Amino acid sequence: MAQYLDMEFALQQLGGDKQLLNNMLKRFVNQYGLTAEHTRQLMTDKKWQEARQLVHSLKGVAGNLGMTPLYQSASTLEHGLKSASADAMQHYPAFTHDLDATLAEIQALLSGPSLVSAAVTEATADPQAYQTLVAMLQSNEFISPSKLDSLLGSLSLTEENRGKLHDLISDLEYHQAIKFIQQL
């Protein structure tokens, strides 16, 4: 279970576009992978404003992509850096811990199967049906039994998975249904 990255929030921020999220996470790693070291060097050199700007930039991205612990520790460090003193260093360990943990979680996601759900890339006979179903679930739109049967019939799912998904949707457990689909 992800502790440092709220995938549901991040996907919501990006309109459910998993490929865009995948690209954004890769970009985050490339752009901010060395931020802890750069921040420490800037603080050591007493370049408080530059350190604050770097942390502020990371904080904004972290907030938009659901990296809540990192966002919070970056906010605390940024606030400390505004004072332009070595006192800010007391917030650095929590910041680096959260940054390292977030980067590790992202790397684990990126090294596994693509964030583009297997339900789309492998198990979906009809990508449009998949997208329609997910959009309806995300907007909490009522799905009639006949529409549900039609959509589920367009997806290449095992009978067991089709049955589980059908039950979740029929019981109006849309949030759980979305999670289930994402795990396929």
PDB file of C-alpha atoms in Angstrom:
ATOM      1  CA  MET A   1       0.000   0.000   0.000  1.00  0.00           C
ATOM      2  CA  ALA A   2       1.381   3.372  -1.009  1.00  0.00           C
ATOM      3  CA  GLN A   3       2.224   5.634   1.917  1.00  0.00           C
ATOM      4  CA  TYR A   4       3.965   8.486   0.193  1.00  0.00           C
ATOM      5  CA  LEU A   5       2.014   8.721  -3.043  1.00  0.00           C
ATOM      6  CA  ASP A   6      -1.765   8.950  -3.181  1.00  0.00           C
ATOM      7  CA  MET A   7      -2.334   7.413  -6.603  1.00  0.00           C
ATOM      8  CA  GLU A   8      -6.067   8.013  -6.515  1.00  0.00           C
ATOM      9  CA  PHE A   9      -5.574  11.734  -5.854  1.00  0.00           C
ATOM     10  CA  ALA A  10      -2.798  12.000  -8.456  1.00  0.00           C
ATOM     11  CA  LEU A  11      -4.952  10.320 -11.092  1.00  0.00           C
ATOM     12  CA  GLN A  12      -7.866  12.564 -10.220  1.00  0.00           C
ATOM     13  CA  GLN A  13      -5.620  15.618 -10.629  1.00  0.00           C
ATOM     14  CA  LEU A  14      -4.683  14.380 -14.099  1.00  0.00           C
ATOM     15  CA  GLY A  15      -8.190  13.503 -15.234  1.00  0.00           C
ATOM     16  CA  GLY A  16      -7.591   9.770 -14.822  1.00  0.00           C
ATOM     17  CA  ASP A  17      -4.813   9.744 -17.430  1.00  0.00           C
ATOM     18  CA  LYS A  18      -2.500   6.974 -16.217  1.00  0.00           C
ATOM     19  CA  GLN A  19       0.006   7.450 -19.013  1.00  0.00           C
ATOM     20  CA  LEU A  20       0.324  11.142 -18.130  1.00  0.00           C
ATOM     21  CA  LEU A  21       0.817  10.211 -14.473  1.00  0.00           C
ATOM     22  CA  ASN A  22       3.465   7.698 -15.466  1.00  0.00           C
ATOM     23  CA  ASN A  23       5.261  10.424 -17.444  1.00  0.00           C
ATOM     24  CA  MET A  24       4.885  12.953 -14.619  1.00  0.00           C
ATOM     25  CA  LEU A  25       6.372  10.528 -12.100  1.00  0.00           C
ATOM     26  CA  LYS A  26       9.347   9.833 -14.382  1.00  0.00           C
ATOM     27  CA  ARG A  27       9.845  13.556 -14.775  1.00  0.00           C
ATOM     28  CA  PHE A  28       9.599  14.068 -11.012  1.00  0.00           C
ATOM     29  CA  VAL A  29      12.357  11.501 -10.412  1.00  0.00           C
ATOM     30  CA  ASN A  30      14.570  13.103 -13.075  1.00  0.00           C
ATOM     31  CA  GLN A  31      13.955  16.654 -11.921  1.00  0.00           C
ATOM     32  CA  TYR A  32      13.950  16.201  -8.143  1.00  0.00           C
ATOM     33  CA  GLY A  33      15.997  13.052  -7.585  1.00  0.00           C
ATOM     34  CA  LEU A  34      18.993  15.037  -6.355  1.00  0.00           C
ATOM     35  CA  THR A  35      17.075  17.801  -4.592  1.00  0.00           C
ATOM     36  CA  ALA A  36      18.041  16.649  -1.096  1.00  0.00           C
ATOM     37  CA  GLU A  37      21.741  16.964  -1.923  1.00  0.00           C
ATOM     38  CA  HIS A  38      21.287  20.272  -3.738  1.00  0.00           C
ATOM     39  CA  THR A  39      19.240  21.692  -0.868  1.00  0.00           C
ATOM     40  CA  ARG A  40      21.849  20.634   1.689  1.00  0.00           C
ATOM     41  CA  GLN A  41      24.636  22.233  -0.363  1.00  0.00           C
ATOM     42  CA  LEU A  42      22.682  25.471  -0.757  1.00  0.00           C
ATOM     43  CA  MET A  43      22.006  25.546   2.983  1.00  0.00           C
ATOM     44  CA  THR A  44      25.678  24.822   3.758  1.00  0.00           C
ATOM     45  CA  ASP A  45      26.630  27.708   1.453  1.00  0.00           C
ATOM     46  CA  LYS A  46      24.025  29.896   3.200  1.00  0.00           C
ATOM     47  CA  LYS A  47      22.149  30.400  -0.072  1.00  0.00           C
ATOM     48  CA  TRP A  48      18.824  30.449   1.767  1.00  0.00           C
ATOM     49  CA  GLN A  49      16.744  32.038  -0.977  1.00  0.00           C
ATOM     50  CA  GLU A  50      17.918  29.547  -3.610  1.00  0.00           C
ATOM     51  CA  ALA A  51      17.292  26.638  -1.245  1.00  0.00           C
ATOM     52  CA  ARG A  52      13.829  28.002  -0.455  1.00  0.00           C
ATOM     53  CA  GLN A  53      12.996  28.336  -4.159  1.00  0.00           C
ATOM     54  CA  LEU A  54      14.108  24.767  -4.860  1.00  0.00           C
ATOM     55  CA  VAL A  55      12.070  23.378  -1.964  1.00  0.00           C
ATOM     56  CA  HIS A  56       9.106  25.560  -2.935  1.00  0.00           C
ATOM     57  CA  SER A  57       9.156  24.174  -6.484  1.00  0.00           C
ATOM     58  CA  LEU A  58       9.288  20.585  -5.243  1.00  0.00           C
ATOM     59  CA  LYS A  59       6.522  21.311  -2.723  1.00  0.00           C
ATOM     60  CA  GLY A  60       4.182  22.501  -5.469  1.00  0.00           C
ATOM     61  CA  VAL A  61       4.666  19.403  -7.591  1.00  0.00           C
ATOM     62  CA  ALA A  62       4.400  17.130  -4.556  1.00  0.00           C
ATOM     63  CA  GLY A  63       1.107  18.753  -3.586  1.00  0.00           C
ATOM     64  CA  ASN A  64      -0.339  18.403  -7.064  1.00  0.00           C
ATOM     65  CA  LEU A  65       0.661  14.748  -7.378  1.00  0.00           C
ATOM     66  CA  GLY A  66      -0.627  13.586  -3.993  1.00  0.00           C
ATOM     67  CA  MET A  67       2.738  13.228  -2.292  1.00  0.00           C
ATOM     68  CA  THR A  68       1.284  14.459   0.988  1.00  0.00           C
ATOM     69  CA  PRO A  69       4.063  13.586   3.476  1.00  0.00           C
ATOM     70  CA  LEU A  70       6.652  15.160   1.163  1.00  0.00           C
ATOM     71  CA  TYR A  71       4.448  18.198   0.614  1.00  0.00           C
ATOM     72  CA  GLN A  72       4.128  18.677   4.374  1.00  0.00           C
ATOM     73  CA  SER A  73       7.815  18.282   5.172  1.00  0.00           C
ATOM     74  CA  ALA A  74       8.761  20.525   2.229  1.00  0.00           C
ATOM     75  CA  SER A  75       6.330  23.161   3.531  1.00  0.00           C
ATOM     76  CA  THR A  76       7.927  23.002   6.964  1.00  0.00           C
ATOM     77  CA  LEU A  77      11.441  23.234   5.533  1.00  0.00           C
ATOM     78  CA  GLU A  78      10.442  26.074   3.213  1.00  0.00           C
ATOM     79  CA  HIS A  79       9.003  27.991   6.161  1.00  0.00           C
ATOM     80  CA  GLY A  80      12.256  27.455   8.045  1.00  0.00           C
ATOM     81  CA  LEU A  81      14.290  28.635   5.078  1.00  0.00           C
ATOM     82  CA  LYS A  82      12.363  31.919   4.990  1.00  0.00           C
ATOM     83  CA  SER A  83      14.135  32.863   8.211  1.00  0.00           C
ATOM     84  CA  ALA A  84      17.464  32.570   6.328  1.00  0.00           C
ATOM     85  CA  SER A  85      19.235  30.873   9.204  1.00  0.00           C
ATOM     86  CA  ALA A  86      20.851  27.579  10.086  1.00  0.00           C
ATOM     87  CA  ASP A  87      17.770  26.804  12.228  1.00  0.00           C
ATOM     88  CA  ALA A  88      16.170  25.551   9.024  1.00  0.00           C
ATOM     89  CA  MET A  89      18.538  22.578   9.180  1.00  0.00           C
ATOM     90  CA  GLN A  90      16.397  21.012  11.922  1.00  0.00           C
ATOM     91  CA  HIS A  91      13.681  20.389   9.307  1.00  0.00           C
ATOM     92  CA  TYR A  92      16.063  18.912   6.744  1.00  0.00           C
ATOM     93  CA  PRO A  93      16.114  15.290   8.048  1.00  0.00           C
ATOM     94  CA  ALA A  94      12.315  14.899   7.826  1.00  0.00           C
ATOM     95  CA  PHE A  95      12.358  16.462   4.367  1.00  0.00           C
ATOM     96  CA  THR A  96      15.075  14.120   3.074  1.00  0.00           C
ATOM     97  CA  HIS A  97      13.389  11.101   4.638  1.00  0.00           C
ATOM     98  CA  ASP A  98      10.080  11.907   2.936  1.00  0.00           C
ATOM     99  CA  LEU A  99      11.781  12.733  -0.364  1.00  0.00           C
ATOM    100  CA  ASP A 100      13.790   9.498  -0.334  1.00  0.00           C
ATOM    101  CA  ALA A 101      10.728   7.434   0.610  1.00  0.00           C
ATOM    102  CA  THR A 102       8.630   9.105  -2.078  1.00  0.00           C
ATOM    103  CA  LEU A 103      11.304   8.541  -4.710  1.00  0.00           C
ATOM    104  CA  ALA A 104      11.637   4.893  -3.640  1.00  0.00           C
ATOM    105  CA  GLU A 105       7.879   4.408  -3.910  1.00  0.00           C
ATOM    106  CA  ILE A 106       7.833   6.009  -7.354  1.00  0.00           C
ATOM    107  CA  GLN A 107      10.770   3.891  -8.500  1.00  0.00           C
ATOM    108  CA  ALA A 108       8.972   0.749  -7.325  1.00  0.00           C
ATOM    109  CA  LEU A 109       5.901   1.781  -9.316  1.00  0.00           C
ATOM    110  CA  LEU A 110       7.918   2.637 -12.400  1.00  0.00           C
ATOM    111  CA  SER A 111       9.944  -0.569 -12.289  1.00  0.00           C
ATOM    112  CA  GLY A 112       6.800  -2.691 -12.049  1.00  0.00           C
ATOM    113  CA  PRO A 113       4.110  -3.014 -14.685  1.00  0.00           C
ATOM    114  CA  SER A 114       3.249   0.230 -16.400  1.00  0.00           C
ATOM    115  CA  LEU A 115       0.840   2.477 -14.587  1.00  0.00           C
ATOM    116  CA  VAL A 116      -1.272   2.189 -17.673  1.00  0.00           C
ATOM    117  CA  SER A 117      -3.531  -0.452 -16.268  1.00  0.00           C
ATOM    118  CA  ALA A 118      -3.314  -3.980 -17.533  1.00  0.00           C
ATOM    119  CA  ALA A 119      -7.071  -3.707 -17.818  1.00  0.00           C
ATOM    120  CA  VAL A 120      -6.478  -1.281 -20.666  1.00  0.00           C
ATOM    121  CA  THR A 121      -3.368  -2.661 -22.289  1.00  0.00           C
ATOM    122  CA  GLU A 122      -3.896  -6.395 -21.997  1.00  0.00           C
ATOM    123  CA  ALA A 123      -7.296  -7.374 -20.698  1.00  0.00           C
ATOM    124  CA  THR A 124      -9.483  -4.941 -22.588  1.00  0.00           C
ATOM    125  CA  ALA A 125     -11.061  -6.045 -25.799  1.00  0.00           C
ATOM    126  CA  ASP A 126     -12.671  -2.618 -26.162  1.00  0.00           C
ATOM    127  CA  PRO A 127     -10.668   0.309 -24.700  1.00  0.00           C
ATOM    128  CA  GLN A 128     -13.641   2.628 -25.259  1.00  0.00           C
ATOM    129  CA  ALA A 129     -15.822   0.425 -23.051  1.00  0.00           C
ATOM    130  CA  TYR A 130     -13.152   0.501 -20.364  1.00  0.00           C
ATOM    131  CA  GLN A 131     -12.870   4.294 -20.535  1.00  0.00           C
ATOM    132  CA  THR A 132     -16.648   4.692 -20.492  1.00  0.00           C
ATOM    133  CA  LEU A 133     -16.987   2.424 -17.477  1.00  0.00           C
ATOM    134  CA  VAL A 134     -14.234   4.181 -15.534  1.00  0.00           C
ATOM    135  CA  ALA A 135     -15.625   7.621 -16.391  1.00  0.00           C
ATOM    136  CA  MET A 136     -19.093   6.580 -15.208  1.00  0.00           C
ATOM    137  CA  LEU A 137     -17.661   5.195 -11.977  1.00  0.00           C
ATOM    138  CA  GLN A 138     -15.532   8.282 -11.338  1.00  0.00           C
ATOM    139  CA  SER A 139     -18.522  10.576 -11.806  1.00  0.00           C
ATOM    140  CA  ASN A 140     -20.716   8.326  -9.626  1.00  0.00           C
ATOM    141  CA  GLU A 141     -23.129   7.935 -12.510  1.00  0.00           C
ATOM    142  CA  PHE A 142     -25.790   5.268 -12.119  1.00  0.00           C
ATOM    143  CA  ILE A 143     -25.124   2.332 -14.432  1.00  0.00           C
ATOM    144  CA  SER A 144     -28.204   0.385 -15.386  1.00  0.00           C
ATOM    145  CA  PRO A 145     -27.967  -3.429 -15.245  1.00  0.00           C
ATOM    146  CA  SER A 146     -28.201  -3.712 -19.036  1.00  0.00           C
ATOM    147  CA  LYS A 147     -25.522  -1.026 -19.575  1.00  0.00           C
ATOM    148  CA  LEU A 148     -23.297  -2.700 -16.987  1.00  0.00           C
ATOM    149  CA  ASP A 149     -23.671  -6.092 -18.668  1.00  0.00           C
ATOM    150  CA  SER A 150     -22.850  -4.525 -22.019  1.00  0.00           C
ATOM    151  CA  LEU A 151     -19.743  -2.745 -20.711  1.00  0.00           C
ATOM    152  CA  LEU A 152     -18.476  -5.754 -18.776  1.00  0.00           C
ATOM    153  CA  GLY A 153     -19.096  -7.961 -21.782  1.00  0.00           C
ATOM    154  CA  SER A 154     -16.785  -5.719 -23.823  1.00  0.00           C
ATOM    155  CA  LEU A 155     -13.910  -6.275 -21.420  1.00  0.00           C
ATOM    156  CA  SER A 156     -11.691  -9.332 -21.527  1.00  0.00           C
ATOM    157  CA  LEU A 157     -12.042 -10.372 -17.905  1.00  0.00           C
ATOM    158  CA  THR A 158     -12.101 -13.747 -16.239  1.00  0.00           C
ATOM    159  CA  GLU A 159     -15.549 -14.817 -15.081  1.00  0.00           C
ATOM    160  CA  GLU A 160     -14.410 -14.406 -11.485  1.00  0.00           C
ATOM    161  CA  ASN A 161     -13.179 -10.836 -12.044  1.00  0.00           C
ATOM    162  CA  ARG A 162     -16.241  -9.947 -14.089  1.00  0.00           C
ATOM    163  CA  GLY A 163     -18.450 -11.247 -11.265  1.00  0.00           C
ATOM    164  CA  LYS A 164     -16.541  -9.321  -8.580  1.00  0.00           C
ATOM    165  CA  LEU A 165     -16.649  -6.129 -10.617  1.00  0.00           C
ATOM    166  CA  HIS A 166     -20.349  -6.619 -11.364  1.00  0.00           C
ATOM    167  CA  ASP A 167     -21.090  -7.078  -7.668  1.00  0.00           C
ATOM    168  CA  LEU A 168     -19.128  -3.985  -6.623  1.00  0.00           C
ATOM    169  CA  ILE A 169     -20.878  -1.817  -9.189  1.00  0.00           C
ATOM    170  CA  SER A 170     -24.323  -3.282  -8.490  1.00  0.00           C
ATOM    171  CA  ASP A 171     -23.782  -2.552  -4.788  1.00  0.00           C
ATOM    172  CA  LEU A 172     -22.829   1.036  -5.758  1.00  0.00           C
ATOM    173  CA  GLU A 173     -19.305   0.527  -4.417  1.00  0.00           C
ATOM    174  CA  TYR A 174     -17.879   2.647  -7.229  1.00  0.00           C
ATOM    175  CA  HIS A 175     -14.751   3.663  -5.346  1.00  0.00           C
ATOM    176  CA  GLN A 176     -13.933   0.008  -4.653  1.00  0.00           C
ATOM    177  CA  ALA A 177     -14.772  -0.905  -8.254  1.00  0.00           C
ATOM    178  CA  ILE A 178     -12.254   1.656  -9.541  1.00  0.00           C
ATOM    179  CA  LYS A 179      -9.590   0.270  -7.205  1.00  0.00           C
ATOM    180  CA  PHE A 180     -10.407  -3.256  -8.351  1.00  0.00           C
ATOM    181  CA  ILE A 181     -10.110  -2.276 -12.018  1.00  0.00           C
ATOM    182  CA  GLN A 182      -6.772  -0.581 -11.383  1.00  0.00           C
ATOM    183  CA  GLN A 183      -5.443  -3.778  -9.815  1.00  0.00           C
ATOM    184  CA  LEU A 184      -6.343  -5.974 -12.791  1.00  0.00           C
TER     185      LEU A 184
END
